[in-house]
Coordinates of C-alpha atoms and ligand atoms in Angstrom, one line a residue:
M25 CA -18.0 -13.7 13.5
N26 CA -16.4 -12.6 16.7
S27 CA -16.9 -15.8 18.6
G28 CA -13.3 -16.1 19.8
T29 CA -12.5 -18.6 17.0
S30 CA -9.3 -16.8 16.0
V31 CA -6.5 -19.3 15.4
C32 CA -2.8 -18.8 15.5
H33 CA -1.5 -19.9 12.1
S34 CA 1.9 -21.3 11.5
S35 CA 3.4 -20.0 8.2
S36 CA 5.0 -23.4 7.7
Q37 CA 1.6 -24.7 6.4
T38 CA 2.4 -23.6 2.9
P39 CA 0.6 -25.7 0.3
P40 CA 2.7 -27.9 -2.0
I41 CA 4.1 -26.1 -5.0
W42 CA 1.9 -28.0 -7.5
A43 CA -1.2 -26.6 -5.8
L44 CA -0.1 -23.0 -5.9
I45 CA -1.5 -21.6 -9.1
Q46 CA -5.2 -20.8 -9.2
G47 CA -6.5 -20.2 -12.7
R48 CA -7.8 -21.8 -15.8
G49 CA -6.0 -25.0 -16.7
D50 CA -3.1 -24.8 -14.3
H51 CA -4.0 -27.7 -11.9
P52 CA -2.0 -30.7 -13.0
S53 CA -3.9 -33.9 -12.1
K54 CA -0.8 -35.8 -11.2
G55 CA 2.9 -35.3 -10.6
T56 CA 5.5 -35.3 -7.9
R57 CA 7.1 -32.3 -6.2
E58 CA 10.4 -33.1 -7.9
H59 CA 8.7 -33.3 -11.3
W60 CA 7.2 -29.9 -10.8
K61 CA 10.3 -28.4 -9.4
R62 CA 12.1 -29.2 -12.7
I63 CA 9.6 -27.4 -14.8
D64 CA 8.6 -23.8 -14.1
P65 CA 5.3 -23.8 -12.2
F66 CA 4.4 -20.3 -13.3
Q67 CA 5.4 -20.4 -16.9
D68 CA 2.0 -21.5 -18.4
T69 CA 0.0 -19.0 -16.4
L70 CA 2.3 -16.1 -17.3
R71 CA 2.4 -17.1 -20.9
R72 CA -1.4 -17.2 -21.0
L73 CA -1.7 -13.8 -19.5
R74 CA 0.9 -12.3 -21.8
E75 CA -1.0 -13.7 -24.8
A76 CA -4.2 -12.2 -23.5
F77 CA -2.6 -8.8 -23.2
K78 CA -1.1 -9.0 -26.6
S79 CA -4.5 -9.8 -28.1
G80 CA -5.6 -6.2 -27.0
R81 CA -8.6 -7.5 -25.1
T82 CA -7.9 -5.6 -21.9
R83 CA -7.6 -2.2 -23.5
S84 CA -11.2 -1.2 -24.2
A85 CA -13.2 0.8 -21.7
E86 CA -15.9 -1.8 -21.8
F87 CA -13.6 -4.7 -20.8
R88 CA -12.1 -2.7 -18.0
A89 CA -15.5 -1.6 -16.7
A90 CA -16.7 -5.3 -16.8
Q91 CA -13.7 -6.3 -14.7
L92 CA -14.4 -3.6 -12.2
Q93 CA -18.1 -4.5 -12.0
G94 CA -17.0 -8.1 -11.4
L95 CA -14.8 -7.0 -8.5
G96 CA -17.7 -4.9 -7.1
R97 CA -20.0 -7.9 -7.3
F98 CA -17.4 -10.1 -5.6
L99 CA -17.3 -7.6 -2.7
Q100 CA -21.1 -7.4 -2.4
E101 CA -22.0 -11.0 -2.8
N102 CA -19.2 -12.3 -0.5
K103 CA -19.3 -9.7 2.3
Q104 CA -20.1 -12.2 5.0
L105 CA -17.4 -14.6 3.7
L106 CA -14.8 -11.9 3.8
Q107 CA -15.9 -10.7 7.3
D108 CA -15.6 -14.3 8.5
A109 CA -12.2 -14.8 6.9
L110 CA -11.0 -11.5 8.5
A111 CA -12.4 -12.6 11.9
Q112 CA -10.6 -16.0 11.5
D113 CA -7.3 -14.4 10.5
L114 CA -7.2 -11.3 12.8
H115 CA -10.3 -11.5 15.0
K116 CA -11.2 -8.4 13.1
S117 CA -14.6 -7.0 14.2
A118 CA -17.3 -6.6 11.5
F119 CA -17.0 -2.8 12.0
E120 CA -13.3 -2.7 11.4
A121 CA -13.6 -5.2 8.5
D122 CA -16.2 -3.0 6.9
V123 CA -14.5 0.4 7.3
S124 CA -10.9 -0.5 6.7
E125 CA -11.3 -3.3 4.1
I126 CA -14.7 -3.9 2.4
I127 CA -16.3 -0.5 2.2
T128 CA -12.9 1.2 1.4
T129 CA -12.4 -1.2 -1.5
Q130 CA -15.9 -0.9 -2.7
N131 CA -15.5 2.9 -2.7
E132 CA -12.4 2.5 -4.9
V133 CA -14.3 0.3 -7.3
D134 CA -17.2 2.7 -7.6
Y135 CA -14.9 5.7 -8.0
A136 CA -12.9 4.0 -10.7
L137 CA -16.1 3.0 -12.6
K138 CA -17.4 6.5 -12.3
N139 CA -14.2 8.1 -13.6
L140 CA -12.8 5.5 -15.9
Q141 CA -13.7 7.3 -19.2
A142 CA -12.2 10.6 -18.0
W143 CA -9.0 8.9 -16.7
M144 CA -8.5 7.1 -19.9
K145 CA -8.8 10.2 -22.1
D146 CA -5.7 11.6 -23.7
E147 CA -4.4 14.7 -21.8
P148 CA -3.5 17.5 -24.2
G149 CA 0.0 19.1 -23.9
S150 CA 0.6 22.8 -24.8
T151 CA 3.0 23.5 -27.6
N152 CA 5.2 26.3 -28.8
L153 CA 5.0 28.4 -32.0
F154 CA 6.8 25.8 -34.1
M155 CA 4.5 23.0 -33.1
K156 CA 1.2 24.9 -33.4
L157 CA 0.1 22.6 -36.2
D158 CA 1.0 19.5 -34.3
S159 CA -1.1 17.7 -31.8
V160 CA 0.7 16.8 -28.5
F161 CA -0.9 14.7 -25.8
I162 CA -0.3 12.1 -23.1
R163 CA -1.8 8.7 -23.7
K164 CA -2.4 6.5 -20.6
E165 CA -1.5 3.0 -21.8
P166 CA -1.4 -0.2 -19.8
F167 CA 2.0 -1.6 -18.8
G168 CA 1.1 -5.1 -19.7
L169 CA 1.5 -7.9 -17.2
V170 CA 1.6 -6.6 -13.7
L171 CA 2.3 -8.3 -10.4
I172 CA 0.7 -7.3 -7.1
I173 CA 2.2 -8.7 -3.9
A174 CA 0.3 -8.1 -0.7
P175 CA 0.8 -8.4 3.1
W176 CA -1.4 -9.9 5.7
N177 CA -2.6 -7.0 7.9
Y178 CA -5.4 -5.7 5.7
P179 CA -5.5 -8.7 3.5
V180 CA -8.6 -7.6 1.5
N181 CA -7.9 -3.9 1.1
L182 CA -4.2 -4.2 0.3
V183 CA -4.7 -6.9 -2.3
L184 CA -7.8 -5.5 -4.0
V185 CA -7.3 -1.7 -3.9
P186 CA -4.1 -2.0 -6.1
L187 CA -6.1 -4.4 -8.3
V188 CA -8.8 -1.8 -8.9
G189 CA -6.2 0.5 -10.5
A190 CA -4.4 -2.3 -12.4
L191 CA -7.7 -3.4 -14.0
A192 CA -8.9 0.1 -14.6
A193 CA -5.6 0.8 -16.5
G194 CA -6.2 -2.2 -18.7
N195 CA -3.4 -4.6 -17.5
C196 CA -3.3 -8.3 -17.1
V197 CA -2.7 -9.1 -13.4
V198 CA -1.0 -11.7 -11.2
L199 CA -2.2 -11.4 -7.6
K200 CA 0.0 -12.8 -4.8
P201 CA -1.9 -12.5 -1.5
S202 CA -0.1 -13.1 1.8
E203 CA 0.2 -16.8 2.7
I204 CA -0.1 -15.7 6.4
S205 CA -3.7 -14.5 6.4
Q206 CA -4.9 -17.9 5.3
G207 CA -8.6 -17.3 5.6
T208 CA -8.6 -14.4 3.3
E209 CA -6.1 -15.9 1.0
K210 CA -8.5 -18.8 0.4
V211 CA -11.4 -16.5 -0.4
V212 CA -9.3 -14.5 -2.8
A213 CA -7.9 -17.6 -4.5
E214 CA -11.0 -19.6 -4.7
V215 CA -13.9 -17.1 -5.1
L216 CA -12.5 -13.9 -6.7
P217 CA -11.4 -15.5 -10.0
R218 CA -15.0 -16.5 -10.7
Y219 CA -15.8 -12.8 -11.0
L220 CA -13.0 -11.8 -13.4
D221 CA -11.8 -12.8 -16.8
Q222 CA -9.4 -15.6 -16.0
S223 CA -7.6 -15.3 -19.3
C224 CA -6.3 -12.0 -18.0
F225 CA -6.1 -12.6 -14.3
A226 CA -4.6 -15.2 -12.0
V227 CA -4.0 -15.6 -8.3
V228 CA -0.7 -17.2 -7.3
L229 CA -0.2 -18.6 -3.8
G230 CA 2.9 -19.2 -1.8
G231 CA 5.4 -17.8 0.7
P232 CA 8.9 -16.4 0.4
Q233 CA 10.3 -19.3 -1.7
E234 CA 7.5 -19.4 -4.2
T235 CA 7.4 -15.6 -4.5
G236 CA 11.1 -15.5 -5.0
Q237 CA 10.6 -18.0 -7.9
L238 CA 7.8 -15.9 -9.3
L239 CA 10.0 -12.8 -9.2
E240 CA 12.5 -14.4 -11.4
H241 CA 10.0 -13.8 -14.3
K242 CA 9.8 -10.6 -16.1
F243 CA 6.8 -8.4 -15.3
D244 CA 6.0 -5.0 -16.7
Y245 CA 5.2 -3.5 -13.3
I246 CA 5.5 -4.8 -9.7
F247 CA 3.4 -3.3 -7.0
F248 CA 4.6 -4.5 -3.6
T249 CA 3.2 -3.8 -0.1
G250 CA 5.2 -5.2 2.8
S251 CA 8.3 -4.8 4.9
P252 CA 11.4 -2.8 3.9
R253 CA 13.4 -6.0 4.1
V254 CA 11.3 -7.8 1.5
G255 CA 10.9 -4.6 -0.5
K256 CA 14.7 -4.7 -1.1
I257 CA 14.4 -8.3 -2.4
V258 CA 11.6 -7.3 -4.7
M259 CA 13.4 -4.3 -6.0
T260 CA 16.6 -6.3 -6.6
A261 CA 14.6 -8.9 -8.6
A262 CA 12.8 -6.2 -10.5
A263 CA 16.1 -4.5 -11.4
K264 CA 17.3 -7.6 -13.3
H265 CA 14.5 -6.9 -15.8
L266 CA 14.4 -3.1 -15.4
T267 CA 10.9 -3.5 -14.2
P268 CA 9.4 -0.4 -12.5
V269 CA 8.1 -0.8 -9.0
T270 CA 5.9 0.7 -6.4
L271 CA 7.0 -0.2 -2.9
E272 CA 4.5 0.5 -0.1
L273 CA 6.6 -0.2 3.0
G274 CA 6.5 0.3 6.7
G275 CA 8.6 1.8 9.5
K276 CA 8.3 3.6 12.8
N277 CA 5.7 6.5 12.8
P278 CA 6.4 9.2 15.4
C279 CA 3.6 10.9 17.2
Y280 CA 4.6 14.1 18.9
V281 CA 2.3 15.5 21.7
D282 CA 3.0 18.9 23.1
D283 CA 2.2 20.3 26.5
S284 CA -0.7 22.4 25.3
C285 CA -2.9 19.5 24.4
D286 CA -5.9 18.2 26.3
P287 CA -4.6 14.7 27.4
Q288 CA -8.0 13.0 27.1
T289 CA -8.6 14.1 23.5
V290 CA -5.1 13.0 22.6
A291 CA -5.5 9.6 24.4
N292 CA -8.8 8.9 22.6
R293 CA -7.3 9.6 19.2
V294 CA -3.9 8.0 19.6
A295 CA -5.3 4.9 21.3
W296 CA -7.9 4.3 18.6
F297 CA -5.3 4.6 15.8
R298 CA -2.7 2.5 17.8
Y299 CA -5.0 -0.3 18.8
F300 CA -7.2 -0.5 15.6
N301 CA -6.5 -4.0 14.1
A302 CA -4.5 -4.8 17.2
G303 CA -1.9 -2.3 16.2
Q304 CA -1.1 -4.1 12.9
T305 CA -1.4 -1.1 10.7
C306 CA 1.5 0.3 8.7
V307 CA 0.4 4.0 9.3
A308 CA -0.4 3.5 13.0
P309 CA 1.4 5.9 15.5
D310 CA 4.4 3.7 16.5
Y311 CA 5.6 5.7 19.5
V312 CA 4.8 8.9 21.4
L313 CA 7.3 11.7 21.9
C314 CA 6.3 14.1 24.8
S315 CA 7.6 15.8 27.9
P316 CA 7.7 14.0 31.2
E317 CA 4.9 16.3 32.4
M318 CA 2.6 15.5 29.5
Q319 CA 3.4 11.8 30.0
E320 CA 2.1 12.1 33.6
R321 CA -1.2 13.5 32.3
L322 CA -1.4 11.2 29.4
L323 CA -1.1 7.9 31.3
P324 CA -4.4 8.1 33.3
A325 CA -6.1 9.4 30.2
L326 CA -4.9 6.5 28.1
Q327 CA -5.9 4.0 30.9
S328 CA -9.4 5.5 30.9
T329 CA -9.7 5.4 27.1
I330 CA -8.5 1.8 26.9
T331 CA -11.1 0.7 29.6
R332 CA -13.8 2.6 27.8
F333 CA -12.9 1.1 24.4
Y334 CA -12.3 -2.5 25.4
G335 CA -13.7 -2.9 29.0
D336 CA -11.9 -4.1 32.1
D337 CA -10.9 -7.3 30.3
P338 CA -9.9 -6.3 26.8
Q339 CA -9.3 -10.0 25.9
S340 CA -13.1 -10.6 26.0
S341 CA -13.8 -7.5 23.9
P342 CA -15.3 -8.2 20.5
N343 CA -13.6 -5.0 19.3
L344 CA -10.0 -5.9 19.8
G345 CA -8.1 -7.9 17.2
R346 CA -5.5 -10.6 17.7
I347 CA -2.0 -11.0 16.6
I348 CA -1.8 -12.8 13.2
N349 CA 0.3 -15.8 14.2
Q350 CA 2.7 -17.3 16.8
K351 CA 5.8 -15.8 15.1
Q352 CA 4.5 -12.3 15.4
F353 CA 3.1 -13.0 18.9
Q354 CA 6.5 -14.1 20.2
R355 CA 8.2 -11.1 18.6
L356 CA 5.7 -8.7 20.3
R357 CA 5.8 -10.5 23.6
A358 CA 9.6 -10.0 23.7
L359 CA 9.1 -6.3 23.2
L360 CA 7.0 -6.1 26.3
G361 CA 10.3 -6.5 28.2
C362 CA 11.5 -3.0 27.0
G363 CA 11.3 -0.1 29.5
H364 CA 8.5 -0.5 32.0
V365 CA 4.9 -1.5 31.5
A366 CA 2.7 1.4 32.5
I367 CA -0.6 0.1 31.2
G368 CA -1.6 -3.5 30.0
G369 CA 1.3 -5.8 29.4
Q370 CA -0.8 -9.0 29.6
S371 CA -0.5 -11.7 26.9
D372 CA -2.1 -15.1 26.2
E373 CA -0.1 -17.3 23.8
S374 CA -3.0 -19.7 23.2
D375 CA -5.1 -16.8 21.9
C376 CA -2.4 -14.7 20.2
Y377 CA -3.6 -12.0 22.6
I378 CA -1.6 -9.0 23.6
A379 CA -3.3 -6.4 25.8
P380 CA -3.4 -2.8 24.7
T381 CA -0.1 -1.7 26.3
V382 CA 1.8 1.5 27.1
L383 CA 5.5 1.4 27.9
V384 CA 7.5 4.1 29.6
D385 CA 11.2 4.7 30.4
V386 CA 12.2 3.1 27.1
Q387 CA 15.7 3.7 25.7
E388 CA 16.3 4.6 22.1
T389 CA 18.6 1.6 21.9
E390 CA 16.0 -1.0 23.0
P391 CA 14.4 -3.2 20.3
V392 CA 11.0 -1.6 20.8
M393 CA 12.5 1.7 19.5
Q394 CA 14.6 0.0 16.8
E395 CA 12.1 -2.1 14.9
E396 CA 8.5 -1.3 13.6
I397 CA 6.3 -2.5 16.5
F398 CA 3.2 -3.6 14.4
G399 CA 1.2 -4.6 17.4
P400 CA -0.8 -3.1 20.3
I401 CA 2.2 -1.6 22.2
L402 CA 2.8 2.1 22.5
P403 CA 6.1 3.3 24.0
I404 CA 6.4 6.8 25.2
V405 CA 9.8 8.5 24.8
N406 CA 10.5 11.8 26.7
V407 CA 11.7 14.9 24.9
R408 CA 12.0 18.4 26.3
S409 CA 10.8 20.5 23.4
V410 CA 9.5 20.4 19.8
D411 CA 13.0 21.0 18.6
E412 CA 14.3 17.9 20.4
A413 CA 11.4 15.9 19.0
I414 CA 12.2 17.1 15.4
E415 CA 15.9 16.3 16.0
F416 CA 14.9 12.8 17.2
I417 CA 12.7 12.2 14.2
N418 CA 15.2 13.5 11.7
R419 CA 17.9 11.2 13.1
R420 CA 15.9 8.2 11.9
E421 CA 14.7 6.9 8.5
K422 CA 11.8 8.8 6.9
P423 CA 8.6 7.3 8.3
L424 CA 5.4 6.4 6.4
A425 CA 3.3 8.6 8.6
L426 CA 3.9 11.4 11.2
Y427 CA 1.5 12.8 13.7
A428 CA 1.7 16.0 15.7
F429 CA -0.8 17.0 18.5
S430 CA -0.8 20.6 19.7
N431 CA -3.3 23.4 20.4
S432 CA -0.8 25.6 18.6
S433 CA -1.0 25.5 14.8
Q434 CA 2.6 26.9 14.8
V435 CA 3.8 23.8 16.5
V436 CA 2.0 21.5 14.1
N437 CA 3.3 23.6 11.2
Q438 CA 6.9 23.4 12.5
M439 CA 6.6 19.6 12.6
L440 CA 5.3 19.6 9.1
E441 CA 7.9 22.0 7.7
R442 CA 11.0 20.6 9.4
T443 CA 10.4 16.8 8.8
S444 CA 9.6 14.5 6.0
S445 CA 7.3 11.5 5.9
G446 CA 4.9 9.6 3.5
G447 CA 1.9 11.3 5.1
F448 CA 1.2 13.7 7.9
A449 CA -1.7 14.5 10.2
G450 CA -2.1 17.3 12.8
N451 CA -4.3 16.5 15.8
D452 CA -5.6 13.2 14.3
G453 CA -4.6 9.8 13.0
F454 CA -4.5 8.0 9.7
L455 CA -8.1 8.6 8.4
Y456 CA -6.6 10.3 5.4
V457 CA -5.9 6.9 4.0
S458 CA -9.6 6.4 3.4
L459 CA -9.8 9.4 1.1
L460 CA -9.8 8.9 -2.7
S461 CA -8.5 12.4 -3.4
V462 CA -5.1 12.1 -1.9
P463 CA -2.3 9.4 -2.3
L464 CA -0.9 6.9 0.1
G465 CA 2.8 6.3 -0.3
G466 CA 6.1 6.4 1.5
V467 CA 9.3 8.3 1.1
G468 CA 12.8 7.1 1.5
H469 CA 12.9 4.0 3.7
S470 CA 9.1 3.9 3.9
G471 CA 8.7 3.3 0.1
M472 CA 8.3 4.8 -3.3
G473 CA 5.3 5.5 -5.5
R474 CA 1.7 6.3 -4.4
Y475 CA -1.8 5.0 -5.0
H476 CA -5.6 5.4 -4.1
G477 CA -8.2 6.9 -6.3
K478 CA -6.8 8.2 -9.6
F479 CA -3.3 7.8 -8.3
T480 CA -3.7 4.0 -8.6
F481 CA -4.8 4.3 -12.2
D482 CA -1.9 6.5 -13.0
T483 CA 0.5 4.2 -11.2
F484 CA -0.5 1.3 -13.4
S485 CA -0.5 3.4 -16.6
H486 CA 2.5 4.3 -18.7
H487 CA 2.2 8.0 -19.5
R488 CA 3.2 8.0 -23.1
T489 CA 4.0 11.4 -24.7
C490 CA 2.7 11.5 -28.2
L491 CA 3.2 14.1 -31.0
L492 CA 1.3 13.9 -34.2
A493 CA 2.5 16.2 -37.0
P494 CA 0.9 16.9 -40.3
S495 CA 2.5 14.9 -43.1
G496 CA 2.7 18.0 -45.3
L497 CA 3.4 21.7 -44.7
E498 CA 7.1 21.0 -45.0
K499 CA 7.8 24.7 -45.8
L500 CA 6.8 25.7 -42.3
K501 CA 9.1 23.1 -40.8
E502 CA 12.1 23.9 -42.9
I503 CA 13.3 26.7 -40.6
R504 CA 14.7 24.1 -38.1
Y505 CA 17.1 22.4 -40.6
P506 CA 20.8 23.3 -41.2
P507 CA 22.5 25.4 -42.4
Y508 CA 21.7 27.3 -39.1
T509 CA 21.7 31.0 -40.3
D510 CA 21.6 33.8 -37.7
W511 CA 18.1 34.6 -38.8
N512 CA 17.0 31.0 -38.5
Q513 CA 18.5 30.7 -35.1
Q514 CA 16.9 33.9 -33.7
L515 CA 13.6 32.9 -35.0
L516 CA 13.9 29.4 -33.6
R517 CA 15.0 30.6 -30.2
W518 CA 12.1 33.0 -30.1
G519 CA 9.6 30.5 -31.4
M520 CA 10.6 27.8 -28.9
G521 CA 10.6 30.2 -25.9
P522 CA 7.7 30.7 -23.5
K523 CA 6.9 34.1 -24.9
S524 CA 5.8 32.7 -28.3
C525 CA 3.4 30.4 -26.6
T526 CA 1.6 33.2 -24.7
L527 CA 1.5 35.4 -27.9
L528 CA -0.6 32.8 -29.7
Ligands
NAD682 P1 6.4 -9.0 4.3 O1 7.3 -8.1 3.6 O2 7.0 -10.1 5.2 O3 5.5 -9.8 3.2 C1 4.8 -9.2 2.2 C2 4.6 -10.1 1.0 O4 5.9 -10.5 0.5 C3 3.9 -11.4 1.3 O5 3.0 -11.7 0.2 C4 5.0 -12.4 1.4 O6 4.5 -13.7 1.0 C5 6.0 -11.9 0.5 N1 7.4 -12.3 0.9 C6 7.8 -12.5 2.2 N2 9.1 -12.8 2.2 C7 9.5 -12.8 0.9 C8 10.8 -13.1 0.2 N3 11.9 -13.4 0.9 N4 10.8 -13.0 -1.1 C9 9.7 -12.7 -1.8 N5 8.5 -12.4 -1.3 C10 8.4 -12.5 0.1 O7 5.4 -8.1 5.1 P2 4.2 -8.6 6.0 O8 4.7 -9.2 7.3 O9 3.2 -9.4 5.3 O10 3.5 -7.2 6.3 C11 4.0 -6.3 7.3 C12 4.8 -5.2 6.7 O11 4.1 -4.6 5.7 C13 5.0 -4.1 7.7 O12 6.4 -3.6 7.6 C14 4.1 -3.0 7.3 O13 4.4 -1.7 7.7 C15 4.1 -3.1 5.9 N6 2.9 -2.6 5.3 C16 2.9 -1.5 4.5 C17 1.8 -0.9 4.0 C18 1.8 0.4 3.2 O14 0.7 0.8 2.7 N7 2.9 1.1 3.1 C19 0.5 -1.5 4.3 C20 0.5 -2.6 5.0 C21 1.7 -3.2 5.5

């Protein structure tokens, strides 16, 4: 559905608190807001999920596979509904919805189903001479009750891909989609639960206030995707219960372009990754660092790419997304005042539209270089050399992603060696996030933890080290007990050392 029906939502349309919990038996038929405020709206749901986990129902491979199959069926049977919801929320084209949300999530489901048995298997640990009769292994056990909090920019992918790992690992799950992507939130809340065992799974709706209330409860793991600001709130709440967290956060992702590059190739690649989903992508290149000479060559190339991608009037293109709501639109429109507009710069408040834009002459101190842009605006900052670019990047918080474009592999390698970021790409953008074999995750200010493919399963599994010793054969074990004679000690030191392991 790309019929221009995108609506700017106001986040003030949060439903009343008594309508927030979706799940079996949680809809009170009557009651006032005050009445429900006095009692805890989440208590019954969380108690029900805890009891389900304690029953052990979620642990078997069969149960986990059944949940994953349910999730797969949800995606297949509701593809159109999801595409429509994404078009309503973000004016997302069917192609972008498929590649970045629906197919990606389906791939994760299929991969988890294919590998579930192998992932669940105990992993043997090697032992030393004194433990040769023992069995040592790592058991992957579910944490218990886990909470997944998601943002609005990829509202299917970012809510369901973590869910794949949480279910595969045998947990009970509370899902909190973003209240801002309302179309998708509705589908997740109303349709998804029909495909999963509702005694082990619930969707909770709400904004900051309700999520804050939810976070007062003890969870066994919290997986949060969103801004660093809210990430700190989540981590503070988790610390009260010593709950482990994954924080998938955002930030400003630098994109260095050196003078050796072909400007048209760089323009195509950078523009696609910057303007995909109207720039509302956590791993999008946030700003370009290049010399004034490269900037001169890049600008006409970027103009030509933007026209080729979105036509002379990008607002009428079915392939360009919209800004999620008025609040984000106003924030982005204010950023258009930084530096000088070299390309684009148009906006239409009634349509939450911001044209694909390139800014030049921006100062490091201006808001566009201080905050994560998260929109279709690309500032260019001039640097004289790769050294200056590296120095610029390292002065700032560690980004979620970093990009380097150069014909010289030495330059790309220098950028890789002398900086740090969650992920890195040389001469391309963020396609690595679609791979199941490598993790997505931040470092420092851009987050902690990782997921995708097996990494998601591991994230939601406690790796429990286990040693099983024979109950007899005490004579063989006696050597370790006091009194510690010289002979005992020598034998123990040798037996526990690496050499003894290789001898056997
Ligand atoms: P956000 O932090 O405002 O909201 C994320 C979630 O937290 C939502 O579900 C929201 O309801 C909840 N929330 C908001 N305020 C809260 C509060 N005070 N207390 C408790 N919960 C609260 O983020 P957003 O605007 O939805 O998403 C944009 C941000 O997410 C950007 O910074 C982007 O880079 C980041 N992001 C990161 C990744 C990643 O994989 N690292 C992916 C997508 C988005």
